[in-house]
PDB file of C-alpha atoms in Angstrom:
ATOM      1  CA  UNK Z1482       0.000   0.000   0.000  1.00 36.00           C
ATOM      2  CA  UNK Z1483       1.676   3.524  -0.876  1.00 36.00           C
ATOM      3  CA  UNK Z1484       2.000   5.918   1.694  1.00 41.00           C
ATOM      4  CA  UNK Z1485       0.076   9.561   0.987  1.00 41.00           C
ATOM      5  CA  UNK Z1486       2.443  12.113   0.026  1.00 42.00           C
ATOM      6  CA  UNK Z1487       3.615  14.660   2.712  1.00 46.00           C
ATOM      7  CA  UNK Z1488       1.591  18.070   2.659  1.00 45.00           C
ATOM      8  CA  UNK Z1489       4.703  20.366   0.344  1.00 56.00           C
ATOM      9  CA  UNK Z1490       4.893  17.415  -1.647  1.00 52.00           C
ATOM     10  CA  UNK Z1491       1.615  16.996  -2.592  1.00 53.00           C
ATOM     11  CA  UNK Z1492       1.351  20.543  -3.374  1.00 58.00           C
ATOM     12  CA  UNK Z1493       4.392  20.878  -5.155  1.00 57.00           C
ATOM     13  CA  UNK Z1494       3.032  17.837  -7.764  1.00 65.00           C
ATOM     14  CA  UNK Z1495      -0.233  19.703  -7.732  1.00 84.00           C
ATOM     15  CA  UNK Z1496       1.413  23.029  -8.682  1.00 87.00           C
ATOM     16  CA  UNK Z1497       3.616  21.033 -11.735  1.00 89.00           C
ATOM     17  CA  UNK Z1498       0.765  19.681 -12.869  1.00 87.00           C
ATOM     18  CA  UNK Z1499      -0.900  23.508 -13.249  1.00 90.00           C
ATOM     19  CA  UNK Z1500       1.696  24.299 -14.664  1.00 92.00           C
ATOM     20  CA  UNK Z1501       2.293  21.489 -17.006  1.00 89.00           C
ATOM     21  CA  UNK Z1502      -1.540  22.163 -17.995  1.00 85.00           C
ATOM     22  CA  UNK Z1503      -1.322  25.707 -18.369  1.00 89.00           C
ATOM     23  CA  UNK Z1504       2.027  25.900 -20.545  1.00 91.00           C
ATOM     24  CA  UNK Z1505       0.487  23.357 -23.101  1.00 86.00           C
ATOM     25  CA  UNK Z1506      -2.649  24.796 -23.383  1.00 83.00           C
ATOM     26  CA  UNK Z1507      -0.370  27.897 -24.377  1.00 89.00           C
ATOM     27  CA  UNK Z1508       1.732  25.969 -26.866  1.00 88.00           C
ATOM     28  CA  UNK Z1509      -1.197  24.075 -28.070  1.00 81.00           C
ATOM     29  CA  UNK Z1510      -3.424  27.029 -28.517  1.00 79.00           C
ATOM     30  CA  UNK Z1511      -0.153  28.680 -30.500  1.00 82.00           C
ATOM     31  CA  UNK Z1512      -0.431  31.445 -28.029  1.00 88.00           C
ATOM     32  CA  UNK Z1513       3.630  30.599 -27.848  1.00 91.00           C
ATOM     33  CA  UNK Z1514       3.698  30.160 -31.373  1.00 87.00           C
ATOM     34  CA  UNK Z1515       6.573  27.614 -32.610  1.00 89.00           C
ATOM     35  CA  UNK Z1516       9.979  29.128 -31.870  1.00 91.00           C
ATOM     36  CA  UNK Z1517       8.796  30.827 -28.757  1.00 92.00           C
ATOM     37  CA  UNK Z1518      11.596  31.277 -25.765  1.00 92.00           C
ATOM     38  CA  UNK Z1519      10.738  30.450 -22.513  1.00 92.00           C
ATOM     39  CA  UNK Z1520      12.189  31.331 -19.783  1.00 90.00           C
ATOM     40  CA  UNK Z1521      11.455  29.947 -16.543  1.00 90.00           C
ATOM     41  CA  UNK Z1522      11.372  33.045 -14.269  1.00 91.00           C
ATOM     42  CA  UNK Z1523       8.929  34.797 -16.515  1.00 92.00           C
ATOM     43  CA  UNK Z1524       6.595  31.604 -17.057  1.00 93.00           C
ATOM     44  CA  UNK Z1525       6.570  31.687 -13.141  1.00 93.00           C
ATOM     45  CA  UNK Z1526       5.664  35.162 -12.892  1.00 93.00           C
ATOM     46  CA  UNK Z1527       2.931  34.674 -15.768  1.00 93.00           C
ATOM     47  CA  UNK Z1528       1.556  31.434 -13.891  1.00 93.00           C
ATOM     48  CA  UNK Z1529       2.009  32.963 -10.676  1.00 92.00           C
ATOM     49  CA  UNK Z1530       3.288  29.561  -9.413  1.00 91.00           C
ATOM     50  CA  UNK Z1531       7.163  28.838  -8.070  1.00 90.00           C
ATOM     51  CA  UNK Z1532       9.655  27.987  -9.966  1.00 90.00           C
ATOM     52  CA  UNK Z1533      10.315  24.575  -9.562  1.00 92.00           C
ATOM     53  CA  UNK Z1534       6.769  23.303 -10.754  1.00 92.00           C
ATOM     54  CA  UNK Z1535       7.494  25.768 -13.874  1.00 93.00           C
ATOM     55  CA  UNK Z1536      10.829  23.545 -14.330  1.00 92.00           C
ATOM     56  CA  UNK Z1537       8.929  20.436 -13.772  1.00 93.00           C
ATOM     57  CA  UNK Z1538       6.554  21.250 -16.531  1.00 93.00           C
ATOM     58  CA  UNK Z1539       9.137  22.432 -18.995  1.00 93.00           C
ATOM     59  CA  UNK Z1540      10.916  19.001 -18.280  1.00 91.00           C
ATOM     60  CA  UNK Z1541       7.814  17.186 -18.850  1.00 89.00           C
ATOM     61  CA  UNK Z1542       6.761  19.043 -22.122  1.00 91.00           C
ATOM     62  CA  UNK Z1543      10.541  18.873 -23.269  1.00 90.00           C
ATOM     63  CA  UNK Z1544      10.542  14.568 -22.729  1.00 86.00           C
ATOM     64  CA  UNK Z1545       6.886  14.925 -24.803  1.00 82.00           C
ATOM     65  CA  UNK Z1546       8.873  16.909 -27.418  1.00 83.00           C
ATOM     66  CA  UNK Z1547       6.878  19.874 -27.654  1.00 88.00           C
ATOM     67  CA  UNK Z1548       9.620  21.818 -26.115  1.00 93.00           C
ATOM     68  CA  UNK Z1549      13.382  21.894 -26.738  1.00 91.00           C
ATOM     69  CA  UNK Z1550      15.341  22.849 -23.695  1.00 91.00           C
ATOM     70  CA  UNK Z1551      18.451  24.750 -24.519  1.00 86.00           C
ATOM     71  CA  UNK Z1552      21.444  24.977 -22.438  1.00 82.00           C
ATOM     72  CA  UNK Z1553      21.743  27.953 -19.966  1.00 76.00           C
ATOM     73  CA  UNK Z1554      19.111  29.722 -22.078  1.00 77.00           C
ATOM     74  CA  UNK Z1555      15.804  27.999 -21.124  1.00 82.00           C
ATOM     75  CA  UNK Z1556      13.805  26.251 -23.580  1.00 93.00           C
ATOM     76  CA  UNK Z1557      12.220  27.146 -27.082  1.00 94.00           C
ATOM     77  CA  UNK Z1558       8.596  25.928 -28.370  1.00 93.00           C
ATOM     78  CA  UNK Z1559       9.591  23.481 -31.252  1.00 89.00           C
ATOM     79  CA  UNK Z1560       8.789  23.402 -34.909  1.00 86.00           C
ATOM     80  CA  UNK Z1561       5.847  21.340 -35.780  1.00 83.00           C
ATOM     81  CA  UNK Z1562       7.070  19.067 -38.351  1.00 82.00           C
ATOM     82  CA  UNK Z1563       3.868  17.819 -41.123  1.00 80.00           C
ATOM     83  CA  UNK Z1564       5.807  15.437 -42.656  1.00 79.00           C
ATOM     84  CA  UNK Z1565       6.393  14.053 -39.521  1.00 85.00           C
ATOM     85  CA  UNK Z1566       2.755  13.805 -38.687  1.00 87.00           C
ATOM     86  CA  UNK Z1567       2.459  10.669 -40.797  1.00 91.00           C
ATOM     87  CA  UNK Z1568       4.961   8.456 -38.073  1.00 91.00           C
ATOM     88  CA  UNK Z1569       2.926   9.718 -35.732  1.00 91.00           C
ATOM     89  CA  UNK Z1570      -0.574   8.932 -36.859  1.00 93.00           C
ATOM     90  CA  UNK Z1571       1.088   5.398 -37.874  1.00 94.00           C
ATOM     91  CA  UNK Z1572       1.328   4.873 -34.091  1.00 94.00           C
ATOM     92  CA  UNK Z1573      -1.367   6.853 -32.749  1.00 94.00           C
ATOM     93  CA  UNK Z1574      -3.766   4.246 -35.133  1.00 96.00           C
ATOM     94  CA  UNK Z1575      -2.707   1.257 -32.908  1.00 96.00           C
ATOM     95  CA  UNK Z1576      -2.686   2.535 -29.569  1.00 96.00           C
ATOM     96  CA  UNK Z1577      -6.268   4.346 -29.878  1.00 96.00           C
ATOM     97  CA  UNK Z1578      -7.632   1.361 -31.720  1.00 97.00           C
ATOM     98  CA  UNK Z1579      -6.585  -0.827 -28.556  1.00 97.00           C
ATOM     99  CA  UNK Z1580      -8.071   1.721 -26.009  1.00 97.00           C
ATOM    100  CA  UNK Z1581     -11.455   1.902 -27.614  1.00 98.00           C
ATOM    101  CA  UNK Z1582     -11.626  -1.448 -28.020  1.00 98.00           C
ATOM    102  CA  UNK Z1583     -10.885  -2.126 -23.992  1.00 98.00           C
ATOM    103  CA  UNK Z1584     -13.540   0.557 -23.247  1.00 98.00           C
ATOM    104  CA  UNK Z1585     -16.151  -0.918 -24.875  1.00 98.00           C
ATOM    105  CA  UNK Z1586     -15.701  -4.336 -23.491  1.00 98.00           C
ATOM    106  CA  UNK Z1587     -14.777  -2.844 -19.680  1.00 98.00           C
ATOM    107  CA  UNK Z1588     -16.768   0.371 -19.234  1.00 97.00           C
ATOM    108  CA  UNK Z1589     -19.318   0.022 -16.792  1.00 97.00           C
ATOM    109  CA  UNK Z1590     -23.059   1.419 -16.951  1.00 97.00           C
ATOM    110  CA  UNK Z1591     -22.327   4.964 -15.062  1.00 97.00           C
ATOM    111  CA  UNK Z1592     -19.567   5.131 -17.715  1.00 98.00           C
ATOM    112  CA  UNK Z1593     -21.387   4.081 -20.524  1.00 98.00           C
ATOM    113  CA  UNK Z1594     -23.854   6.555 -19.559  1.00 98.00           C
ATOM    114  CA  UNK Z1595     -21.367   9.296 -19.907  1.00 98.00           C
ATOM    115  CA  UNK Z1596     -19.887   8.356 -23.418  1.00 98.00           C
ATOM    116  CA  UNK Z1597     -23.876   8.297 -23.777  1.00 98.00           C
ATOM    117  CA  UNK Z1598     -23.744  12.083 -23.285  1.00 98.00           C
ATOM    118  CA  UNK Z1599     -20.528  12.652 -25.332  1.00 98.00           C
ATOM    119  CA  UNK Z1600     -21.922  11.355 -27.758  1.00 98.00           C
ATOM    120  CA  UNK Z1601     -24.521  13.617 -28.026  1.00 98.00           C
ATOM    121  CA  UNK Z1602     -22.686  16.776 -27.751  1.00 97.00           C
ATOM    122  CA  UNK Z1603     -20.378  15.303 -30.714  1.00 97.00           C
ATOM    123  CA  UNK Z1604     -23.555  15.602 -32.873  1.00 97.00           C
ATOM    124  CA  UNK Z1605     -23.966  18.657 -31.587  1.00 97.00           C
ATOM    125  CA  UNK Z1606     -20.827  19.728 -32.479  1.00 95.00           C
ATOM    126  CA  UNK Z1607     -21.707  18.319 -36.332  1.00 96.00           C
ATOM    127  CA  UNK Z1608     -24.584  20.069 -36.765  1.00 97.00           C
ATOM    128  CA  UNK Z1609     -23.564  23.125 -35.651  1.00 95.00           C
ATOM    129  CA  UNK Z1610     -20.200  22.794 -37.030  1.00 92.00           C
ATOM    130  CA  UNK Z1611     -19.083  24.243 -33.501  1.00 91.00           C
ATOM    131  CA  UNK Z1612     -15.025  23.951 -32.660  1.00 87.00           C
ATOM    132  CA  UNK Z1613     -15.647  25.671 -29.446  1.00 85.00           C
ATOM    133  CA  UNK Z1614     -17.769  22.537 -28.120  1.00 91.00           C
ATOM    134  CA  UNK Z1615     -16.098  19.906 -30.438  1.00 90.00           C
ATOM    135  CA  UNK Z1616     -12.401  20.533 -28.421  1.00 85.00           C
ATOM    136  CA  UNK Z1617     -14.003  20.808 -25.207  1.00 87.00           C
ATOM    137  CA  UNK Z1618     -15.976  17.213 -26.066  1.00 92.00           C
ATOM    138  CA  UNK Z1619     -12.842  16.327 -27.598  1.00 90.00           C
ATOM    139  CA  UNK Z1620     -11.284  16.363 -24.266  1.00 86.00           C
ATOM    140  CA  UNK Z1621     -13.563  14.716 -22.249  1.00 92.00           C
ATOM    141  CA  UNK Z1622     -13.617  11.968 -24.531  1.00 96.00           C
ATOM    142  CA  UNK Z1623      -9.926  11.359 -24.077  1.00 92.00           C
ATOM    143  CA  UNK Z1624      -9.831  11.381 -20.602  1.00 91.00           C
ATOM    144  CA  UNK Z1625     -12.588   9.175 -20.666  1.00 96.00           C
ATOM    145  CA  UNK Z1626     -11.191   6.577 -23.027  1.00 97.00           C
ATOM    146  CA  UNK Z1627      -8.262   6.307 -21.074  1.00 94.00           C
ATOM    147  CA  UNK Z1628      -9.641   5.690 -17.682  1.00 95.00           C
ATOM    148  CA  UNK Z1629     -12.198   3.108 -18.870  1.00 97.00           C
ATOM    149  CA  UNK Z1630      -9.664   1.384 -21.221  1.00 97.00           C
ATOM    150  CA  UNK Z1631      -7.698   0.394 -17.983  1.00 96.00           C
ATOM    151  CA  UNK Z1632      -4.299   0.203 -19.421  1.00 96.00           C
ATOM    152  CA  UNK Z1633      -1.857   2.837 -18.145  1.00 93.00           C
ATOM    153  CA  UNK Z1634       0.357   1.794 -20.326  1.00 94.00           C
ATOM    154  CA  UNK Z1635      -1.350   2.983 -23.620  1.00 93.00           C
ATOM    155  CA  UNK Z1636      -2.731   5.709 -22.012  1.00 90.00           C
ATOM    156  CA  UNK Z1637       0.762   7.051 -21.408  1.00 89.00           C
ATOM    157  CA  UNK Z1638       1.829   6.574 -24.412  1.00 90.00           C
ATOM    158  CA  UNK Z1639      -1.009   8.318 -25.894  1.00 89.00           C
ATOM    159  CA  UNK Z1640      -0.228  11.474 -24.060  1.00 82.00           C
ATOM    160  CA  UNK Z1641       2.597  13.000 -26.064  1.00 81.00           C
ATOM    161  CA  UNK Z1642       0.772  12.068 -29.005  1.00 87.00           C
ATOM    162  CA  UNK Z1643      -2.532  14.309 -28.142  1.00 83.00           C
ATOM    163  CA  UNK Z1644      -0.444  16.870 -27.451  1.00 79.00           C
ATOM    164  CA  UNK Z1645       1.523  16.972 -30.492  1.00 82.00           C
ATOM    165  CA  UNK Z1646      -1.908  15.704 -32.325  1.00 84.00           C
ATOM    166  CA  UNK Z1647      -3.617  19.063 -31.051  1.00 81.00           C
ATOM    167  CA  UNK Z1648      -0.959  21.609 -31.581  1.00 83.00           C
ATOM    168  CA  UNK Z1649      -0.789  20.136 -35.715  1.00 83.00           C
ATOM    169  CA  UNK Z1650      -5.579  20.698 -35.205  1.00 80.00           C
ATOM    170  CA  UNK Z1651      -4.913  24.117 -34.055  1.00 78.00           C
ATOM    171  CA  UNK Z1652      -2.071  25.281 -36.811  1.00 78.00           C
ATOM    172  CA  UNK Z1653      -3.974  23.208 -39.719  1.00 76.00           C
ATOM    173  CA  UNK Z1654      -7.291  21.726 -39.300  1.00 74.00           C
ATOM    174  CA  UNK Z1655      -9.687  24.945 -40.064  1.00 72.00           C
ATOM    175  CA  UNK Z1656      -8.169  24.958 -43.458  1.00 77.00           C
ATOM    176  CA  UNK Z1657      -7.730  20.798 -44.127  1.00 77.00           C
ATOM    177  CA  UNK Z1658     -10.356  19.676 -42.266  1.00 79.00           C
ATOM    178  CA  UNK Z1659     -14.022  18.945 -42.071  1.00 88.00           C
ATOM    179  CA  UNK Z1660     -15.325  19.418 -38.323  1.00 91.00           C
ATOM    180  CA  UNK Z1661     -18.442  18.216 -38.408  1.00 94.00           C
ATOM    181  CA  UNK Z1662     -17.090  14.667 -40.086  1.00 94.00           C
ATOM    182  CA  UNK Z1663     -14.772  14.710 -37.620  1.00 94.00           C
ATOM    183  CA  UNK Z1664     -17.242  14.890 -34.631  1.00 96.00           C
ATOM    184  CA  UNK Z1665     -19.810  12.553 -36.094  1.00 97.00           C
ATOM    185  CA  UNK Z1666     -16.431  10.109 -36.001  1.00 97.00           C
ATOM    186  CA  UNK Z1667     -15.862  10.773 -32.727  1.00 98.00           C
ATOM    187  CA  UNK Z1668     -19.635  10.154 -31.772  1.00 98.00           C
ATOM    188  CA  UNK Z1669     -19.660   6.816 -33.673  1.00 98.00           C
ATOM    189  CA  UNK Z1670     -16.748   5.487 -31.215  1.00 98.00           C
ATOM    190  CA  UNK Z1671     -19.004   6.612 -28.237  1.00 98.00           C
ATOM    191  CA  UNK Z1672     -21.933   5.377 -29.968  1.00 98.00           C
ATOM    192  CA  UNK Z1673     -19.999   1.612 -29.755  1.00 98.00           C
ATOM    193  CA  UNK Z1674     -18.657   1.932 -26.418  1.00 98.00           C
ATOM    194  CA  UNK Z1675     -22.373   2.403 -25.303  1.00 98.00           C
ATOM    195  CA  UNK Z1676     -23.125  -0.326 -26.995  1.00 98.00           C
ATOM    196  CA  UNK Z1677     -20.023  -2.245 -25.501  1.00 98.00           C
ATOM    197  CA  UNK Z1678     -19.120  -3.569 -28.700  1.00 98.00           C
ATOM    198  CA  UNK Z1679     -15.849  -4.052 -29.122  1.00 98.00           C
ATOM    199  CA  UNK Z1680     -14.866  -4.833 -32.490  1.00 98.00           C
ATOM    200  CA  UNK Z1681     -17.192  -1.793 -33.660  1.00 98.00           C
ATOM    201  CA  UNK Z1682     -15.214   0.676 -31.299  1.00 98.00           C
ATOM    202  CA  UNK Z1683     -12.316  -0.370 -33.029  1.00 98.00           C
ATOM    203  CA  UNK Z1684     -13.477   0.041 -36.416  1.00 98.00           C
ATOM    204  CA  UNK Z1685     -14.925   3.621 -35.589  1.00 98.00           C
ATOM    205  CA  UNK Z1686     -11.345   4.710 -34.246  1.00 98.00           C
ATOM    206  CA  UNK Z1687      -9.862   3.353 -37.659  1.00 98.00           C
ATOM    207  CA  UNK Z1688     -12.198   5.714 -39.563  1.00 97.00           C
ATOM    208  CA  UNK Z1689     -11.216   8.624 -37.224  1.00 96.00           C
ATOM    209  CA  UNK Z1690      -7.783   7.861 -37.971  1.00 96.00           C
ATOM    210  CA  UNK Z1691      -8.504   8.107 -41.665  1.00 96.00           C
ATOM    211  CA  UNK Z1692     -10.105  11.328 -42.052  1.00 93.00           C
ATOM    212  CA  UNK Z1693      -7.270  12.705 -39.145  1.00 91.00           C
ATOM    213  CA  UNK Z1694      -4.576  10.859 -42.220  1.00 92.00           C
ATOM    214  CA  UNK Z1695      -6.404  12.269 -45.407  1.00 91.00           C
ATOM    215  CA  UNK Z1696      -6.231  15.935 -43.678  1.00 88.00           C
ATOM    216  CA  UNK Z1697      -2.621  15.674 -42.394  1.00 89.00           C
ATOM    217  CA  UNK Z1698      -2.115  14.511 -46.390  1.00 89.00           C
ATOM    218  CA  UNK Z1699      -4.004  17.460 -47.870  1.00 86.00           C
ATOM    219  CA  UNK Z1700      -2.110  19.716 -45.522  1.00 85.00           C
ATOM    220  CA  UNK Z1701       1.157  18.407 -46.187  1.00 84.00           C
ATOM    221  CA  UNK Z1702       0.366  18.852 -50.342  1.00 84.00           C
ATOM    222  CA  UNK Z1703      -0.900  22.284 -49.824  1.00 81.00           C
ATOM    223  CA  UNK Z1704       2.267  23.381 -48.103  1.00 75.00           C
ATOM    224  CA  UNK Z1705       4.338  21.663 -50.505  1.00 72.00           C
TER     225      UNK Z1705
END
């Protein structure tokens, strides 16, 4: 049985984590734009948290590669690579096809209940062609997926990967992509987790994967 954290531990993990969710919503939302310097003193005075969480989340961002950490001269917001995108995507495929699948064999009624409700706001999202309630569904739905899947594993593994996968939707997607396909995709993997079936959950997260492939193509043609 672990032993609870001491009080300025547990505080000081709860502050990183702030932080860490505060810088990549910054990054992410290209409000620091690619080739942004950081520095640590001024992120803490922006975040109004200490410094050492503010290191902690650099670190963190840096190992997920959104950040490169420079010598002496704190870190810099990295290039987002399109070609790249493809590798990515390759694995991203696999690891979300395994986690829907798990969630709709193992999610439990109070859970099914809720991808019940994401669902639903998906469709919302699709018919109103909203982006403002298709990212906040968006991230529901991953958190969600990961907890029911029961696999810590993949769900680590699929963290870098959101993050880089949401820094390429908010540079690219409103010119490449269709939102309202792309919710009604997202709603079809609820719609088989409800259902708890599994190999339909896994087929819906292939076609996600698709359309998220044929965008990252057109984008990568456009900008050629």
């Amino acid at each position: 049985m672990s032993r609870p954290l001491p009080p300025d531990e547990s505080t000081r993990r709860t502050q990183a984590q702030q932080a860490y969710a505060r810088l990549e919503e910054m990054i992410v939302t290209l409000e620091l734009a690619p080739g942004s310097r950081i520095s640590e003193n001024a992120m803490a005075a922006r975040l109004g948290l200490g410094r050492t969480p503010v290191r902690e989340a650099i670190q963190r961002l840096a190992h997920e590669g959104t950040l490169r950490v420079l010598p002496r001269a704190g870190a810099i917001v990295s290039q987002i690579d399109v070609a790249d995108q493809f590798k990515l995507i390759e694995v991203r495929r696999g690891i979300e096809r395994i986690l829907a699948g798990r969630a709709a064999r193992l999610a439990d009624a109070p859970t099914r209940d809720a991808f019940a409700a994401l669902a639903e706001r998906f469709e919302d999202a699709a018919a109103r062609n909203d982006e403002t309630t298709f990212i906040a569904a968006d991230r529901e739905f991953n958190v969600l997926v990961a907890a029911s899947a029961q696999n810590k594993y993949a769900a680590a593994a699929m963290a870098p990967i959101q993050a880089q996968t949401r820094r390429f939707w908010f540079l690219n997607f409103r010119k490449f992509g269709d939102l309202s396909a792309i919710s009604r995709l997202h709603a079809e993997i609820c719609a088989a987790i409800v259902a708890s079936d599994e190999p339909a959950a896994q087929a819906a997260s292939d076609a996600l994967i698709d359309a998220v492939e044929d965008y990252t193509r057109r984008t990568l043609e456009a900008l050629m």
